[in-house]
């Protein structure tokens, strides 16, 4: 697999997954199922996972940045994240398990999950509503519609004073993008990092992750595998 149709021109994402057994920051969906907010922690022990070989990107796909690993995740998708990061999962009542990739110091995280709402916009409408609790000190910075041709996606940018289950690093900066992937399902990829060091690192994490994202059931561009 290489880049999926869901990856075109996309950068970023976050989390409104349907997850089992989260804490007081969780909300309830309209059907009463538990949903995890942007503070969803990876409660399973972090485990190093050796990357599986992946085809080279096609001519239309950006080169994998130095220091990144292309990985075929057991949950059924291909993604890229920085070398040496660890993987953990949280059980979900909808779709795939929530997958977290973390830096060694815990200051940066990528999160991938499947969205139950019918559209990315509807998912954010629920998350930003009063019925969904937010992490401490939540501040919305922007919400952007990314629809372009065959691509459908929405991106939320925000900061939070703290995230449940994550290190105390000061203010967190988060990009949260939810999009329709090439298999027709809606996924989210979120990038988390310290607000103090600027936003370029979160953008690079998400741009790379989303560009290389490809679900097993999707039709992805494998033009120049070698």
mmCIF file of C-alpha atoms in Angstrom, residues 6-212:
data_model
loop_
_atom_site.group_PDB
_atom_site.id
_atom_site.type_symbol
_atom_site.label_atom_id
_atom_site.label_comp_id
_atom_site.label_asym_id
_atom_site.label_seq_id
_atom_site.Cartn_x
_atom_site.Cartn_y
_atom_site.Cartn_z
ATOM 1 C CA UNK A 6 -7.900 10.177 1.861
ATOM 2 C CA UNK A 7 -4.449 11.656 2.127
ATOM 3 C CA UNK A 8 -4.577 14.318 -0.575
ATOM 4 C CA UNK A 9 -3.791 17.794 0.756
ATOM 5 C CA UNK A 10 -4.532 16.794 4.337
ATOM 6 C CA UNK A 11 -2.760 17.707 7.520
ATOM 7 C CA UNK A 12 -3.833 16.549 10.973
ATOM 8 C CA UNK A 13 -6.534 15.210 13.279
ATOM 9 C CA UNK A 14 -7.726 14.328 16.800
ATOM 10 C CA UNK A 15 -10.101 12.212 18.694
ATOM 11 C CA UNK A 16 -13.800 11.631 19.249
ATOM 12 C CA UNK A 17 -13.648 7.851 19.235
ATOM 13 C CA UNK A 18 -16.165 5.501 20.735
ATOM 14 C CA UNK A 19 -14.042 4.053 23.511
ATOM 15 C CA UNK A 20 -14.802 1.797 26.452
ATOM 16 C CA UNK A 21 -14.297 2.933 30.033
ATOM 17 C CA UNK A 22 -12.918 6.474 29.902
ATOM 18 C CA UNK A 23 -13.090 8.995 32.713
ATOM 19 C CA UNK A 24 -14.909 12.160 33.671
ATOM 20 C CA UNK A 25 -13.844 14.055 30.562
ATOM 21 C CA UNK A 26 -15.827 11.710 28.325
ATOM 22 C CA UNK A 27 -19.160 12.557 26.774
ATOM 23 C CA UNK A 28 -22.054 10.542 25.420
ATOM 24 C CA UNK A 29 -23.081 10.243 21.818
ATOM 25 C CA UNK A 30 -26.672 10.749 20.771
ATOM 26 C CA UNK A 31 -27.236 7.005 21.008
ATOM 27 C CA UNK A 32 -25.804 6.794 24.518
ATOM 28 C CA UNK A 33 -22.488 5.164 23.625
ATOM 29 C CA UNK A 34 -19.434 6.359 25.481
ATOM 30 C CA UNK A 35 -17.131 8.601 23.478
ATOM 31 C CA UNK A 36 -13.611 9.661 24.299
ATOM 32 C CA UNK A 37 -12.662 13.312 24.064
ATOM 33 C CA UNK A 38 -9.364 14.724 22.829
ATOM 34 C CA UNK A 39 -7.856 13.731 26.152
ATOM 35 C CA UNK A 40 -8.202 10.010 25.447
ATOM 36 C CA UNK A 41 -5.143 8.312 26.963
ATOM 37 C CA UNK A 42 -3.591 5.098 25.739
ATOM 38 C CA UNK A 43 -4.232 2.976 28.810
ATOM 39 C CA UNK A 44 -2.630 -0.175 27.417
ATOM 40 C CA UNK A 45 1.123 -0.547 28.111
ATOM 41 C CA UNK A 46 3.233 1.002 25.384
ATOM 42 C CA UNK A 47 4.879 -1.718 23.302
ATOM 43 C CA UNK A 48 7.640 -1.375 20.722
ATOM 44 C CA UNK A 49 6.463 -2.705 17.372
ATOM 45 C CA UNK A 50 8.837 -3.504 14.531
ATOM 46 C CA UNK A 51 7.665 -1.915 11.288
ATOM 47 C CA UNK A 52 6.612 -4.155 8.418
ATOM 48 C CA UNK A 53 8.142 -3.512 4.992
ATOM 49 C CA UNK A 54 6.024 -1.218 2.813
ATOM 50 C CA UNK A 55 6.159 -0.406 -0.892
ATOM 51 C CA UNK A 56 7.946 2.778 -1.857
ATOM 52 C CA UNK A 57 5.666 5.779 -2.442
ATOM 53 C CA UNK A 58 4.590 6.580 -5.976
ATOM 54 C CA UNK A 59 5.927 9.508 -7.928
ATOM 55 C CA UNK A 60 2.957 11.568 -6.723
ATOM 56 C CA UNK A 61 3.669 10.760 -3.080
ATOM 57 C CA UNK A 62 6.132 12.877 -1.062
ATOM 58 C CA UNK A 63 9.256 11.093 0.108
ATOM 59 C CA UNK A 64 9.106 9.785 3.641
ATOM 60 C CA UNK A 65 10.942 12.402 5.747
ATOM 61 C CA UNK A 66 14.262 11.344 7.299
ATOM 62 C CA UNK A 67 13.740 9.742 10.694
ATOM 63 C CA UNK A 68 10.274 8.355 9.927
ATOM 64 C CA UNK A 69 9.126 4.738 9.778
ATOM 65 C CA UNK A 70 6.433 3.359 7.481
ATOM 66 C CA UNK A 71 4.360 0.837 9.444
ATOM 67 C CA UNK A 72 1.588 -1.640 8.640
ATOM 68 C CA UNK A 73 -0.483 -1.489 11.811
ATOM 69 C CA UNK A 74 -2.239 -4.644 13.105
ATOM 70 C CA UNK A 75 -5.503 -2.649 13.164
ATOM 71 C CA UNK A 76 -5.511 -2.670 9.362
ATOM 72 C CA UNK A 77 -3.926 0.494 8.047
ATOM 73 C CA UNK A 78 -0.561 1.798 6.886
ATOM 74 C CA UNK A 79 0.887 4.937 8.484
ATOM 75 C CA UNK A 80 4.210 6.689 9.123
ATOM 76 C CA UNK A 81 5.593 7.964 12.418
ATOM 77 C CA UNK A 82 9.033 8.900 13.844
ATOM 78 C CA UNK A 83 11.613 6.186 14.437
ATOM 79 C CA UNK A 84 11.732 4.745 17.933
ATOM 80 C CA UNK A 85 8.189 5.640 18.971
ATOM 81 C CA UNK A 86 6.109 3.106 20.891
ATOM 82 C CA UNK A 87 2.619 1.823 20.154
ATOM 83 C CA UNK A 88 -0.326 1.164 22.468
ATOM 84 C CA UNK A 89 -4.063 0.657 21.998
ATOM 85 C CA UNK A 90 -7.339 1.360 23.773
ATOM 86 C CA UNK A 91 -10.391 -0.838 23.182
ATOM 87 C CA UNK A 92 -13.187 0.827 21.227
ATOM 88 C CA UNK A 93 -16.876 0.016 20.876
ATOM 89 C CA UNK A 94 -16.848 1.285 17.295
ATOM 90 C CA UNK A 95 -14.512 0.288 14.502
ATOM 91 C CA UNK A 96 -10.824 -0.291 15.080
ATOM 92 C CA UNK A 97 -9.110 0.048 18.428
ATOM 93 C CA UNK A 98 -7.768 3.505 19.209
ATOM 94 C CA UNK A 99 -4.061 3.391 18.360
ATOM 95 C CA UNK A 100 -1.518 5.696 20.031
ATOM 96 C CA UNK A 101 2.077 6.240 18.942
ATOM 97 C CA UNK A 102 4.232 8.096 21.479
ATOM 98 C CA UNK A 103 7.684 9.635 21.588
ATOM 99 C CA UNK A 104 10.090 8.262 24.167
ATOM 100 C CA UNK A 105 9.665 11.276 26.458
ATOM 101 C CA UNK A 106 5.870 11.261 26.063
ATOM 102 C CA UNK A 107 5.808 14.875 24.877
ATOM 103 C CA UNK A 108 4.433 14.043 21.430
ATOM 104 C CA UNK A 109 1.716 11.652 20.323
ATOM 105 C CA UNK A 110 -0.117 10.521 17.216
ATOM 106 C CA UNK A 111 -3.546 8.960 17.620
ATOM 107 C CA UNK A 112 -5.612 7.055 15.050
ATOM 108 C CA UNK A 113 -9.201 5.886 15.381
ATOM 109 C CA UNK A 114 -12.389 5.344 13.402
ATOM 110 C CA UNK A 115 -15.280 7.824 13.547
ATOM 111 C CA UNK A 116 -18.897 6.708 13.993
ATOM 112 C CA UNK A 117 -20.632 9.916 12.896
ATOM 113 C CA UNK A 118 -21.796 10.059 9.252
ATOM 114 C CA UNK A 119 -19.440 12.888 8.234
ATOM 115 C CA UNK A 120 -16.301 14.568 9.591
ATOM 116 C CA UNK A 121 -18.291 17.776 10.078
ATOM 117 C CA UNK A 122 -20.963 15.945 12.092
ATOM 118 C CA UNK A 123 -18.261 14.397 14.266
ATOM 119 C CA UNK A 124 -16.844 17.805 15.149
ATOM 120 C CA UNK A 125 -20.304 19.229 15.671
ATOM 121 C CA UNK A 126 -20.839 16.615 18.371
ATOM 122 C CA UNK A 127 -17.389 17.072 19.887
ATOM 123 C CA UNK A 128 -17.723 20.855 20.100
ATOM 124 C CA UNK A 129 -21.245 20.701 21.522
ATOM 125 C CA UNK A 130 -22.003 21.267 25.183
ATOM 126 C CA UNK A 131 -22.839 17.595 25.624
ATOM 127 C CA UNK A 132 -19.211 16.534 25.092
ATOM 128 C CA UNK A 133 -16.832 17.448 27.953
ATOM 129 C CA UNK A 134 -13.496 18.909 26.891
ATOM 130 C CA UNK A 135 -10.004 18.618 28.403
ATOM 131 C CA UNK A 136 -9.032 21.161 31.050
ATOM 132 C CA UNK A 137 -8.410 24.601 29.606
ATOM 133 C CA UNK A 138 -9.736 23.702 26.149
ATOM 134 C CA UNK A 139 -9.440 26.621 23.713
ATOM 135 C CA UNK A 140 -10.604 26.269 20.122
ATOM 136 C CA UNK A 141 -8.203 27.996 17.714
ATOM 137 C CA UNK A 142 -9.839 27.109 14.427
ATOM 138 C CA UNK A 143 -12.095 24.719 12.525
ATOM 139 C CA UNK A 144 -11.448 24.346 8.805
ATOM 140 C CA UNK A 145 -13.359 22.475 6.121
ATOM 141 C CA UNK A 146 -10.867 20.733 3.828
ATOM 142 C CA UNK A 147 -13.277 19.376 1.199
ATOM 143 C CA UNK A 148 -11.596 19.419 -2.198
ATOM 144 C CA UNK A 149 -12.798 17.360 -5.143
ATOM 145 C CA UNK A 150 -13.040 13.739 -4.014
ATOM 146 C CA UNK A 151 -11.568 14.490 -0.581
ATOM 147 C CA UNK A 152 -13.845 15.145 2.404
ATOM 148 C CA UNK A 153 -12.320 16.248 5.686
ATOM 149 C CA UNK A 154 -12.416 18.759 8.530
ATOM 150 C CA UNK A 155 -9.605 19.930 10.805
ATOM 151 C CA UNK A 156 -9.795 21.311 14.345
ATOM 152 C CA UNK A 157 -6.911 23.151 16.008
ATOM 153 C CA UNK A 158 -6.958 23.767 19.760
ATOM 154 C CA UNK A 159 -4.907 24.015 22.926
ATOM 155 C CA UNK A 160 -5.513 22.484 26.353
ATOM 156 C CA UNK A 161 -3.930 23.009 29.759
ATOM 157 C CA UNK A 162 -3.698 19.273 30.362
ATOM 158 C CA UNK A 163 -4.714 15.935 28.857
ATOM 159 C CA UNK A 164 -5.911 13.085 31.019
ATOM 160 C CA UNK A 165 -3.282 10.359 31.364
ATOM 161 C CA UNK A 166 -0.579 12.394 29.597
ATOM 162 C CA UNK A 167 2.538 14.116 31.017
ATOM 163 C CA UNK A 168 2.350 17.592 32.546
ATOM 164 C CA UNK A 169 4.230 19.563 29.892
ATOM 165 C CA UNK A 170 2.333 22.816 30.192
ATOM 166 C CA UNK A 171 -0.103 23.792 27.462
ATOM 167 C CA UNK A 172 -0.733 21.141 24.792
ATOM 168 C CA UNK A 173 -1.231 22.078 21.150
ATOM 169 C CA UNK A 174 -3.393 19.738 19.073
ATOM 170 C CA UNK A 175 -4.378 19.355 15.437
ATOM 171 C CA UNK A 176 -7.345 17.014 14.931
ATOM 172 C CA UNK A 177 -8.370 15.924 11.455
ATOM 173 C CA UNK A 178 -11.252 13.636 10.517
ATOM 174 C CA UNK A 179 -11.632 12.485 6.926
ATOM 175 C CA UNK A 180 -13.230 9.970 4.584
ATOM 176 C CA UNK A 181 -10.578 7.412 3.633
ATOM 177 C CA UNK A 182 -10.305 5.413 0.412
ATOM 178 C CA UNK A 183 -12.284 2.518 1.937
ATOM 179 C CA UNK A 184 -15.265 4.830 2.527
ATOM 180 C CA UNK A 185 -14.870 4.813 6.334
ATOM 181 C CA UNK A 186 -14.224 7.946 8.370
ATOM 182 C CA UNK A 187 -10.970 8.056 10.329
ATOM 183 C CA UNK A 188 -9.264 10.575 12.554
ATOM 184 C CA UNK A 189 -5.580 11.233 13.048
ATOM 185 C CA UNK A 190 -4.507 13.585 15.829
ATOM 186 C CA UNK A 191 -1.132 15.146 16.588
ATOM 187 C CA UNK A 192 -0.268 16.350 20.094
ATOM 188 C CA UNK A 193 2.757 18.292 21.314
ATOM 189 C CA UNK A 194 3.899 21.127 23.597
ATOM 190 C CA UNK A 195 2.501 24.522 22.650
ATOM 191 C CA UNK A 196 5.726 26.119 23.891
ATOM 192 C CA UNK A 197 7.880 24.838 21.017
ATOM 193 C CA UNK A 198 5.650 26.098 18.226
ATOM 194 C CA UNK A 199 3.319 24.211 15.923
ATOM 195 C CA UNK A 200 5.554 23.090 13.075
ATOM 196 C CA UNK A 201 6.356 19.728 14.660
ATOM 197 C CA UNK A 202 2.689 18.794 15.094
ATOM 198 C CA UNK A 203 1.990 19.808 11.499
ATOM 199 C CA UNK A 204 4.838 17.656 10.219
ATOM 200 C CA UNK A 205 3.698 14.678 12.286
ATOM 201 C CA UNK A 206 0.168 14.874 10.966
ATOM 202 C CA UNK A 207 1.013 15.763 7.397
ATOM 203 C CA UNK A 208 3.296 12.745 7.194
ATOM 204 C CA UNK A 209 0.900 10.408 9.000
ATOM 205 C CA UNK A 210 -2.107 11.362 6.889
ATOM 206 C CA UNK A 211 -0.185 11.375 3.611
ATOM 207 C CA UNK A 212 1.002 7.822 4.243
#
